[in-house]
Coordinates of C-alpha atoms in Angstrom, one line a residue:
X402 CA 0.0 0.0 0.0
X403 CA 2.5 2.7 0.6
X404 CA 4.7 1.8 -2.5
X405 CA 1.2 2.4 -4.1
X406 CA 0.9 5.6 -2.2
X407 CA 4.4 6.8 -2.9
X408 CA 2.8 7.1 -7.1
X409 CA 0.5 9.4 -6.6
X410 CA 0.8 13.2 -7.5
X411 CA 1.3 15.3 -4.3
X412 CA -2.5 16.6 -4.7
X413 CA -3.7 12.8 -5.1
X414 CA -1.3 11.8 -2.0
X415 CA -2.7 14.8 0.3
X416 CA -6.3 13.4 -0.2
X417 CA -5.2 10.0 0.3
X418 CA -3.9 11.4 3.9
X419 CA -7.1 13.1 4.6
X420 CA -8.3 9.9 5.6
X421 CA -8.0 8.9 9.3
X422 CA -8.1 4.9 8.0
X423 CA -5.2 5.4 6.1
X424 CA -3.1 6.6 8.8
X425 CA -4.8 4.0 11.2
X426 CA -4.5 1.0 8.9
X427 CA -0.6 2.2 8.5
X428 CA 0.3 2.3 11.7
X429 CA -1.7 -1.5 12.7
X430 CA 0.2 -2.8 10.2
X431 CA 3.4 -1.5 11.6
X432 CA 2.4 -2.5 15.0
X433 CA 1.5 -6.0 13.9
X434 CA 5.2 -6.7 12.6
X435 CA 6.3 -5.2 15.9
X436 CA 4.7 -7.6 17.6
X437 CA 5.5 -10.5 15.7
X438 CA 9.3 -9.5 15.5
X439 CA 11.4 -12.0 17.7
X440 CA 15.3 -11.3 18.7
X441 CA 17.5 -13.0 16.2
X442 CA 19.6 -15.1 18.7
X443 CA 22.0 -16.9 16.2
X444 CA 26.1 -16.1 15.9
X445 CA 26.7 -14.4 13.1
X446 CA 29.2 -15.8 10.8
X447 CA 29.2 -12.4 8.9
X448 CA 29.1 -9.1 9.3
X449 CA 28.7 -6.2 7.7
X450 CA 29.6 -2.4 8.6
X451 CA 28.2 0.6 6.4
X452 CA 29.5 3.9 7.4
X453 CA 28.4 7.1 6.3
X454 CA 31.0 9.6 6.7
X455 CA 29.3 12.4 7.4
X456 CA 25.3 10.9 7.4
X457 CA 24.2 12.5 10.4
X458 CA 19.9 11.9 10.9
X459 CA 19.3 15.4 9.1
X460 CA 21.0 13.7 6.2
X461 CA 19.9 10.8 6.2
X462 CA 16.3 12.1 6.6
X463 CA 17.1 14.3 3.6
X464 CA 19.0 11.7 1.2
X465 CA 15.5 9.7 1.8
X466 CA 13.1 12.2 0.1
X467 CA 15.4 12.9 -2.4
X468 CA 15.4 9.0 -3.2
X469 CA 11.7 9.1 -3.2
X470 CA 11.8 12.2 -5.7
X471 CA 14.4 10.9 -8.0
X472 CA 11.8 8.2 -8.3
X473 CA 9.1 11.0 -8.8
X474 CA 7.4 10.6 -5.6
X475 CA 6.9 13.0 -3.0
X476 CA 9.8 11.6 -1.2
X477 CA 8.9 12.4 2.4
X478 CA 7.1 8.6 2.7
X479 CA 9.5 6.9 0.9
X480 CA 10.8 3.4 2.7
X481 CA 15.1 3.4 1.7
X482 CA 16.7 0.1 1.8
X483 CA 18.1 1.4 5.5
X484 CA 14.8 2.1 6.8
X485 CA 13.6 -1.5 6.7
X486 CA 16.1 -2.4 9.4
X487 CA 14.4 -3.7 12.6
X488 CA 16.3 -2.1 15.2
X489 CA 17.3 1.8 15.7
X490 CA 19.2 2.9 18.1
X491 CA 22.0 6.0 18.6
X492 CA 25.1 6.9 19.2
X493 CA 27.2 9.7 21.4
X494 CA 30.3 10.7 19.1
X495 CA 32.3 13.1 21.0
X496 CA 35.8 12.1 21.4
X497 CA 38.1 12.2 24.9
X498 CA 39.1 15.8 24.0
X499 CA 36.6 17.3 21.7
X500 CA 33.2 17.8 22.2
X501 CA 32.6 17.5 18.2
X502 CA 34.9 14.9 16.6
X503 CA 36.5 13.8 13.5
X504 CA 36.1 10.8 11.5
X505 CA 39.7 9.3 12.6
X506 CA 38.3 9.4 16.6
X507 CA 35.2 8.4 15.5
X508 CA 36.6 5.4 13.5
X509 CA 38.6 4.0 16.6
X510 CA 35.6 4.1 18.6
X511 CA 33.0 1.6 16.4
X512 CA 35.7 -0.2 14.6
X513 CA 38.2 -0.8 18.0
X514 CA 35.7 -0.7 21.0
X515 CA 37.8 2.2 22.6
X516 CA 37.3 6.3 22.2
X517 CA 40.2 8.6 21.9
X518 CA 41.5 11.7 21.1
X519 CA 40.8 13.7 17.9
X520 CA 43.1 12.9 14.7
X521 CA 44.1 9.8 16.1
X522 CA 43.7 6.4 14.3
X523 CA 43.6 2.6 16.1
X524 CA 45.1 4.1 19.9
X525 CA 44.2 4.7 22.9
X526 CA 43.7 8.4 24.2
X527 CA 46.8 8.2 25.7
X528 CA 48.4 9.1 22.6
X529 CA 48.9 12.5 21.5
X530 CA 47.7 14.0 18.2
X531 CA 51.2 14.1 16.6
X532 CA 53.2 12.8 18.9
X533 CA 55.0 9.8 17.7
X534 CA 56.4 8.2 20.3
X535 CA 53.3 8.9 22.4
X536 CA 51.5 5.9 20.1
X537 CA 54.4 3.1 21.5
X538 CA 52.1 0.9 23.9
X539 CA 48.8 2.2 23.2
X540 CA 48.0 0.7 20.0
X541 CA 44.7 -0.9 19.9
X542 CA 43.3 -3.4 17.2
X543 CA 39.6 -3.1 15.4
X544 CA 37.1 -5.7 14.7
X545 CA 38.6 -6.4 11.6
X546 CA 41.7 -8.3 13.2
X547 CA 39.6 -9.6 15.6
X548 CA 37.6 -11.3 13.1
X549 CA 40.5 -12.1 10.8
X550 CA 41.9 -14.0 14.5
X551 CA 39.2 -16.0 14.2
X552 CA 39.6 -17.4 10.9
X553 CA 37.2 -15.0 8.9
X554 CA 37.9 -13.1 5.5
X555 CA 37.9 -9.6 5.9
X556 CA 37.5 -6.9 3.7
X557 CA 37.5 -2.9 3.0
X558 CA 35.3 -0.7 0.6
X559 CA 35.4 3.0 0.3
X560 CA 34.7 6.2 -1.8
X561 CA 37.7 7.8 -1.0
X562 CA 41.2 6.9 -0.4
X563 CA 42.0 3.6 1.1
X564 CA 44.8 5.4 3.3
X565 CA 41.8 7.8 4.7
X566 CA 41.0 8.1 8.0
X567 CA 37.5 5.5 8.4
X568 CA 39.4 2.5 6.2
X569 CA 43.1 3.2 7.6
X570 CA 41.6 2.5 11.5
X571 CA 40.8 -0.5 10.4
X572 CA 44.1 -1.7 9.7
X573 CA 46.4 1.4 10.8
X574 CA 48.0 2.6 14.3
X575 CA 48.6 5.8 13.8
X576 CA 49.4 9.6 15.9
X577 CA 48.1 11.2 12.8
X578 CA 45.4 10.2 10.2
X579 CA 47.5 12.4 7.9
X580 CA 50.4 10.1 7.6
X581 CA 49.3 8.6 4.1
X582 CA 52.5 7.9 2.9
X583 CA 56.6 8.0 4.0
X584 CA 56.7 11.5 2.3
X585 CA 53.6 12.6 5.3
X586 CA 55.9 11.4 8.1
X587 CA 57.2 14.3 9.7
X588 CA 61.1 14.1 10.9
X589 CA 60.2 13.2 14.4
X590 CA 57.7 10.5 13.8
X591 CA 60.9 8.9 10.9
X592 CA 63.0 9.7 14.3
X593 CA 61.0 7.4 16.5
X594 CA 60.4 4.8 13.6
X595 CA 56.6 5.5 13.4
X596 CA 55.4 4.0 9.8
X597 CA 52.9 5.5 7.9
X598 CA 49.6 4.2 6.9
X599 CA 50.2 3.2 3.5
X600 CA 52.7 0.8 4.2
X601 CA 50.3 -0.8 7.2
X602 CA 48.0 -2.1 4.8
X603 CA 50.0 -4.4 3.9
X604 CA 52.3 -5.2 7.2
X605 CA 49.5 -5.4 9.8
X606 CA 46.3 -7.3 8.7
X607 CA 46.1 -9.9 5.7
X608 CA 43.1 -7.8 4.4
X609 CA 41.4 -10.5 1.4
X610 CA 39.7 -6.9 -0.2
X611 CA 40.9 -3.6 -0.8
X612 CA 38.6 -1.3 -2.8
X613 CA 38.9 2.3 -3.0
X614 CA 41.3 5.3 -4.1
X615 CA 44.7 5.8 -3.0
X616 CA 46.9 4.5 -6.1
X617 CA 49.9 7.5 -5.4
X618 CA 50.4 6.8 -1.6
X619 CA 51.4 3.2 -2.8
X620 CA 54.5 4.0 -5.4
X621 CA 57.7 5.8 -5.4
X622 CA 57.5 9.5 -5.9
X623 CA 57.7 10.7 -9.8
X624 CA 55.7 7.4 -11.0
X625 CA 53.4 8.1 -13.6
X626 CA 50.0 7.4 -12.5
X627 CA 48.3 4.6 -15.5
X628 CA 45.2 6.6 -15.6
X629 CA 46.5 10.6 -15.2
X630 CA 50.4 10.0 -16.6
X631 CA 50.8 13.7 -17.3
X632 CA 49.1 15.0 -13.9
X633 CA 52.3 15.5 -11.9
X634 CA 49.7 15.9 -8.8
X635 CA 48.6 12.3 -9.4
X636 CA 52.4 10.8 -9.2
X637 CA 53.6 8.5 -6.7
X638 CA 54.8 10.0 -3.7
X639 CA 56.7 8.0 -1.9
X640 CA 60.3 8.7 -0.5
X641 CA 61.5 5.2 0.3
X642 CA 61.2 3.9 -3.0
X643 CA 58.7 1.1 -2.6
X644 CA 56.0 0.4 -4.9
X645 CA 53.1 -0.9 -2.3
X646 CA 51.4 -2.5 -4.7
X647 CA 53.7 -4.7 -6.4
X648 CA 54.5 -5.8 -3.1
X649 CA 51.2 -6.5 -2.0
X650 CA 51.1 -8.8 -5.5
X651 CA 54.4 -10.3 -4.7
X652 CA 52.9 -11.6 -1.1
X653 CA 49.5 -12.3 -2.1
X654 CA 49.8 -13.5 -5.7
X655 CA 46.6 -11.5 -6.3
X656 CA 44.1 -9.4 -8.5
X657 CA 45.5 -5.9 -8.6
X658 CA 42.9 -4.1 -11.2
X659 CA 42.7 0.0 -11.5
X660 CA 40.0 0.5 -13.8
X661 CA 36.3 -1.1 -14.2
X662 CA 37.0 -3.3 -17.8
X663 CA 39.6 -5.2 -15.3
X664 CA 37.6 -5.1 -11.8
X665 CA 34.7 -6.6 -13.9
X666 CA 36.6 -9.3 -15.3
X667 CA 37.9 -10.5 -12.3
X668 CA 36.0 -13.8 -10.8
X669 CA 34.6 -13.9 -7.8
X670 CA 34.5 -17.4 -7.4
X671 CA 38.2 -17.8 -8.0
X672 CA 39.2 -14.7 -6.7
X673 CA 41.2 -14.8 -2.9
X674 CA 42.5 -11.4 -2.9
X675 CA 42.1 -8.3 -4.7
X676 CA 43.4 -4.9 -4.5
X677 CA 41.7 -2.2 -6.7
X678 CA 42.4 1.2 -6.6
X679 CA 40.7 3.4 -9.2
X680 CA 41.7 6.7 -8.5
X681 CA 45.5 8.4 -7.3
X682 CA 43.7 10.2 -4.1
X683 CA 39.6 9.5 -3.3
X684 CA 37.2 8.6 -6.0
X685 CA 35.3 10.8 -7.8
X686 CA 31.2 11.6 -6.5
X687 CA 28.8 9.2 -7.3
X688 CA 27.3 11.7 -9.8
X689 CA 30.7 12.8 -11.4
X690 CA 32.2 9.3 -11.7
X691 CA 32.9 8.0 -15.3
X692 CA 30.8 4.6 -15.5
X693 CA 33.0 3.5 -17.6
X694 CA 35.9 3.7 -15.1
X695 CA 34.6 3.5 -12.0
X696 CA 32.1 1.4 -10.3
X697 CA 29.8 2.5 -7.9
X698 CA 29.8 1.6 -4.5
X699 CA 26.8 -1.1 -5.3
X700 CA 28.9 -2.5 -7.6
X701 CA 32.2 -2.6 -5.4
X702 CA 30.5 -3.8 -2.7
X703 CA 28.3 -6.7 -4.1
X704 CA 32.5 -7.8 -5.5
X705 CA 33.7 -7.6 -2.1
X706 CA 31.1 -9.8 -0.5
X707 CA 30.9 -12.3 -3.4
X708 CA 34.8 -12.9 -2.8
X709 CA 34.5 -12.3 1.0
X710 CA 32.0 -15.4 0.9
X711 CA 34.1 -18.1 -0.4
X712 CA 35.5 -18.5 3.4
X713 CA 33.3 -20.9 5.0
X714 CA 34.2 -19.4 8.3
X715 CA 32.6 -16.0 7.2
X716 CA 33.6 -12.8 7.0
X717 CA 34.0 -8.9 8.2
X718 CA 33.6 -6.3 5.7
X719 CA 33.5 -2.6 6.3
X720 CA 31.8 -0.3 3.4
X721 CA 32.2 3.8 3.8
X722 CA 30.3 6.2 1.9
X723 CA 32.8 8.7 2.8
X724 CA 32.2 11.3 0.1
X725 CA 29.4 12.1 2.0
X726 CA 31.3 14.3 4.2
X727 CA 33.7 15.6 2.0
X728 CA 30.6 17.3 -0.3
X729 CA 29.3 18.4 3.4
X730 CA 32.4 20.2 4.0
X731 CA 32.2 21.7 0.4
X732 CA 28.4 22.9 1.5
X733 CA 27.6 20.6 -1.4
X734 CA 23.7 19.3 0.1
X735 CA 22.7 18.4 -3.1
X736 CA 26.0 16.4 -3.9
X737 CA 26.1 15.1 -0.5
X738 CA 22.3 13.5 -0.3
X739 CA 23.3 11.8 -3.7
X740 CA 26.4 10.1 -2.0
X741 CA 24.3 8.9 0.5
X742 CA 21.8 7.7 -1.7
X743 CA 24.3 6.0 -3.6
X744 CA 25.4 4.4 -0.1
X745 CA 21.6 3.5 0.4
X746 CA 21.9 1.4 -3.0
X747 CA 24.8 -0.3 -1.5
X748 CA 23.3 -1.6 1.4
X749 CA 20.3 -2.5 -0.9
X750 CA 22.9 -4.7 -2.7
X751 CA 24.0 -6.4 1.0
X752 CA 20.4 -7.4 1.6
X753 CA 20.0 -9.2 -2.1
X754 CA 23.6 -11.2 -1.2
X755 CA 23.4 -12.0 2.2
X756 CA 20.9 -14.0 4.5
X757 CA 19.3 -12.4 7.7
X758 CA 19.8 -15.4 9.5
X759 CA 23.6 -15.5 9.8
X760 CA 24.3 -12.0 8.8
X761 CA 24.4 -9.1 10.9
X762 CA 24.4 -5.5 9.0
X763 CA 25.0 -2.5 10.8
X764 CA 24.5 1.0 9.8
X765 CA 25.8 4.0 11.2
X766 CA 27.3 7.3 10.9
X767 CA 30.8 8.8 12.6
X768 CA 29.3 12.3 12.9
X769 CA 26.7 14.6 11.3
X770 CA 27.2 18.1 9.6
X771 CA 25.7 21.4 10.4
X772 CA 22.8 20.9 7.9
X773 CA 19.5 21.7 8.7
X774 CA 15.8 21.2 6.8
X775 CA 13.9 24.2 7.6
X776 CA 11.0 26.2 6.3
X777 CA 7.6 24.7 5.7
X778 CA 8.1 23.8 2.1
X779 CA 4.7 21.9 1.1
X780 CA 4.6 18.5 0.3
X781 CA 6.7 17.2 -2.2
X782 CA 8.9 20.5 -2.4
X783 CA 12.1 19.5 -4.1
X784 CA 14.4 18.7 -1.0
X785 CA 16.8 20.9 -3.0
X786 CA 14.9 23.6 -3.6
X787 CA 13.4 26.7 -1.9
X788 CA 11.3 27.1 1.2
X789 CA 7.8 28.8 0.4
X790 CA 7.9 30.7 3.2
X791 CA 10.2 34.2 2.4
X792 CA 12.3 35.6 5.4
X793 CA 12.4 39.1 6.6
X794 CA 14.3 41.0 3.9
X795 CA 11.9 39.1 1.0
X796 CA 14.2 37.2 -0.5
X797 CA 13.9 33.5 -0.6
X798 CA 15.8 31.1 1.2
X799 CA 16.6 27.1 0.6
X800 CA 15.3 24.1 2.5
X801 CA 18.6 22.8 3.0
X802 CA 21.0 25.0 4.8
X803 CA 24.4 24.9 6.6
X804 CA 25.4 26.2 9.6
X805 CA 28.6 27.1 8.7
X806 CA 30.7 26.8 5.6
X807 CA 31.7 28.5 2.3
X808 CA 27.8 29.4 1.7
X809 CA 28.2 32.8 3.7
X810 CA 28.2 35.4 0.7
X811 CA 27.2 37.8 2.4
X812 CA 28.2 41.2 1.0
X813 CA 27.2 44.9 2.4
X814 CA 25.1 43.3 5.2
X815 CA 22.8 41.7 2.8
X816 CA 22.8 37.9 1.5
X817 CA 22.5 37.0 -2.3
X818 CA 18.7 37.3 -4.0
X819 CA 18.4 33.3 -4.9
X820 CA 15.1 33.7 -6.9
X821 CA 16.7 33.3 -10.6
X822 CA 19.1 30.2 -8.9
X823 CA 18.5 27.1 -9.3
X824 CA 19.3 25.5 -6.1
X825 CA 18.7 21.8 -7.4
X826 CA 22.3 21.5 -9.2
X827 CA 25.1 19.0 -7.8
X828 CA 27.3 22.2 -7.6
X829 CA 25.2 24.1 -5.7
X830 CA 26.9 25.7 -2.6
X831 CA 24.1 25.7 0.4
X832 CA 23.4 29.2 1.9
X833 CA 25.3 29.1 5.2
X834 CA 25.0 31.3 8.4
X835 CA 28.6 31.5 9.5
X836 CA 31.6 32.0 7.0
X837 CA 33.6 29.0 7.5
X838 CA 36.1 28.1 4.1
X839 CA 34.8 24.3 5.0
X840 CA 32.0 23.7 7.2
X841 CA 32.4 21.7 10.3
X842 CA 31.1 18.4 11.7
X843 CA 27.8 18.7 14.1
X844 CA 28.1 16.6 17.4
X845 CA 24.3 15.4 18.1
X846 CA 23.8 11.7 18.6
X847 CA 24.2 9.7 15.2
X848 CA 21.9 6.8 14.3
X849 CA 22.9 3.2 14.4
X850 CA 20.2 0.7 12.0
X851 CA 20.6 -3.3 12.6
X852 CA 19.3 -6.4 11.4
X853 CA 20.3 -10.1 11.6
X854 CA 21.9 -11.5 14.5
X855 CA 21.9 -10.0 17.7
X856 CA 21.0 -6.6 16.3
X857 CA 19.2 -6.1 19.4
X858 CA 21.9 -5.7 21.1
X859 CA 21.9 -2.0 19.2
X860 CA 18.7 -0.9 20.5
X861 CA 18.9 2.5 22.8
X862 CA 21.4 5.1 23.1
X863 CA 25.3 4.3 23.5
X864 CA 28.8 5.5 23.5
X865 CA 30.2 5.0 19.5
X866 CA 32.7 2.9 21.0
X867 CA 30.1 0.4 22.5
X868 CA 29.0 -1.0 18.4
X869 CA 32.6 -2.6 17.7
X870 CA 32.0 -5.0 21.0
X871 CA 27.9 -5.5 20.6
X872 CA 29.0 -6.6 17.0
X873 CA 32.3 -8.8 17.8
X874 CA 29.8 -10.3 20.2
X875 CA 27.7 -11.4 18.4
X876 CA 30.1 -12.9 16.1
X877 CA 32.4 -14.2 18.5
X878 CA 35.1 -12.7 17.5
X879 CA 37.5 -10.9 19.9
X880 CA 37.8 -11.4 24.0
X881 CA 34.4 -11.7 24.8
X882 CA 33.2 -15.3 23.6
X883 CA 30.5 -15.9 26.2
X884 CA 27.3 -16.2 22.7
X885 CA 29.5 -19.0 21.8
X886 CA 29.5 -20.6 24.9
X887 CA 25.7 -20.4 25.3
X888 CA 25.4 -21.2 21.5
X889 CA 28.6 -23.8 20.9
X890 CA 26.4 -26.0 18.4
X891 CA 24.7 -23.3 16.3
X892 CA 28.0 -21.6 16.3
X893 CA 30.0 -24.9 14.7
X894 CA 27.4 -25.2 12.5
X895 CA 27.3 -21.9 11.1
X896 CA 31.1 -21.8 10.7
X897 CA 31.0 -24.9 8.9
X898 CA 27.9 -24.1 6.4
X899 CA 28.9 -21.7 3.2
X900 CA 27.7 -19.1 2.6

């Protein structure tokens, strides 16, 4: 009935609503399923972790009507692929020293079970933000060794660069999430032999997938790039002279692919490892990507779990729309909605591949942005366009808007007259209330969505750093094996079934 609903013109849709049956009809049915809805109980043998850089609940509230409208719908009723999970809960993101955070804090809280301090990646918070030698003896590890420990594959899918700050905690121990490379490494840190992240992909973890950007923090400085040879900004750039990913193929004897003809070809089904990198630094917006080129994150991550799946002991895969925030931080809303949109077809693509019985997926956010939806626009107003309602110097304003950032143009005490603008293009720069040459993070509560195994355990409002151990829980995976001990025959079971 509401997919029926979602069809109708916003006239036709407002009459529908008139009626009190609809809404009471709606909301029985939705009580029903509550009722009928029993705790999944089972280990999971995998798991799956989609991060939004960037999503916070204004966005992802947002990124769902504009699904709905790209659809021509209204979009406010629309039901996205991450609305259909069962369990809701939210999540505190501050960080030990900052009352907003960054993704690299964030990151070490969901992905390590700890929080620390901002900047920081895979240590404690009694490291210092810079501070080599402060990161000797507080390293800490993430789910994703925790489940390679325990004989899982594990896997990594991003937008942007591999070596970034959500992906590299996964893998990395670092004082600085801006270490990419050797040629990052400030003397002190090559003093007190602290490595940089590029070169801990391959030392720490045996990571089965690697998909994302990040092709010039892998090879020597001056080497060409195969894609951009005559971009000098797209050449290696490392110092020590060692090309990552031949040494990567070396240890592996693996896929290496850099463009879509060769990531299509290769087979999952006989595929252990694969490395692709399709861009020298982060991949290009969903909406600005060459199809030809670059697969979307649907496609990369339906690849990762197809190959991921082969292990009959299951698997840990972490998938980050993290282009979400950078378009934030550009006061891009119309760019950034479509990233997360893009992220929403990803998790659509888990769902088809995976089976709610043994698979737990979680989705979550590190932070939000200071984006706001304001203005009584009717029903059905493009979520990219302009409010109805005109504010005290009659000019028009737009439904989405920043509270800092690079939309601030305000000259001689007066802001810019929008009526001849059309708001609704990707490069659109949001009107913004403080000038700011990239806007912020926000620091409310971010939401966490769960289905499959023990995604109970998500309900409520926690500390970020409480969803690496509900999920290694209910995997049995890291310190805290006590499901498996209630469970030990499902649990053999499971890990001996494929997938």
């Amino acid at each position: 009935v509401n997919r029926a609903i979602t069809n109708l013109t916003p006239l036709n849709l407002v009459c529908v609503n008139e009626s009190p049956e609809f809404w009471r009809s709606q909301a029985q049915r939705t009580l029903q399923a509550a009722l009928d809805r029993t705790p999944n109980t089972n280990v999971a043998k995998n798991i799956v972790l989609f991060l939004g850089d960037g999503m916070g609940i204004t966005t992802y509230t947002a990124a769902r009507i504009l699904k709905g409208q790209l659809q021509n719908q209204s979009g406010e009723e629309t039901v996205t692929n991450m609305d259909t999970f069962p369990y809701v809960g939210l999540a505190k993101t501050y960080s030990v020293d900052f009352q907003i955070p960054d993704s690299a804090a964030t990151a070490t809280a969901y992905l390590c079970g700890v929080k620390t301090n901002l900047n920081t990646i895979g240590v404690s918070a009694a490291a210092r933000n810079g501070v080599c030698r402060s990161q000797k003896g507080n390293e800490v590890t993430s789910i994703l060794r925790w489940a390679k420990d325990a004989g899982k594959a594990v896997g990594i899918v991003t937008t942007t660069r591999v070596q970034h700050a959500t992906p590299a905690t996964s893998y990395a121990h670092s004082a600085s999430r801006k270490w990419y490379s050797d040629a990052d490494l400030p003397a002190s840190a090559r003093t007190n032999n602290c490595t940089d992240i590029a070169s801990q992909l391959l030392s720490n973890t045996d990571i089965d997938v690697i998909i994302g950007g990040g092709r010039k923090y892998m090879t020597p400085r001056g080497t060409r790039d195969p894609e951009y040879p005559r971009d000098y900004s797209s050449r290696g750039r490392r110092k020590d002279g060692r090309h990552l990913i031949q040494e990567w193929q070396s240890l592996k004897a693996a896929h290496y692919v850099w463009n879509k003809t060769d990531f299509d070809a290769v087979d999952p089904e006989t595929t252990d490892y694969l490395m692709a990198l399709f861009e020298p630094g982060d991949m290009h917006f969903d909406l600005e990507r060459d199809p030809l080129m670059d697969p979307s994150i649907a496609e990369t991550t339906e690849k990762a779990i197809r190959i991921l799946s082969r292990n009959p002991n299951g698997f840990f895969l972490l998938v980050e729309g993290g282009r979400i925030d950078q378009a934030h931080h550009a006061g891009r809303g119309s760019m950034a909605l479509h990233e997360a949109v893009a992220l929403d077809r990803a998790v659509g693509k888990a769902l088809e591949l995976t089976n709610e019985e043994e698979t737990l997926i979680v989705v979550t956010a590190d932070h939000s942005h200071p984006l706001v939806i304001n203005g009584y626009p009717f029903r059905g107003n493009s979520i990219l366009g302009k409010s109805p309602l005109w504010a005290s110097d009659m000019m028009p304003f737009t439904t989405l808007m920043y509270g800092n950032g690079p939309g601030n143009k305000m000259e001689g005490g007066k802001r810019p007259d929008i009526r001849k603008v059309d708001t609704k293009t990707s490069g659109y720069v949001q009107l913004a209330a403080v000038p700011l040459k990239s806007a912020t993070h926000g620091g409310e509560d971010v939401v966490i969505l769960a289905r499959g195994p023990m995604a109970h355990l998500l309900q409520g409002v926690h500390e970020q750093s409480y969803i690496a151990h509900a999920m290694a829980y209910a995997a049995c995976v890291g310190t805290d094996r006590r499901h498996c001990a209630a469970r030990p025959a499902v649990a053999a079971a499971r890990n001996q079934a494929g997938p």
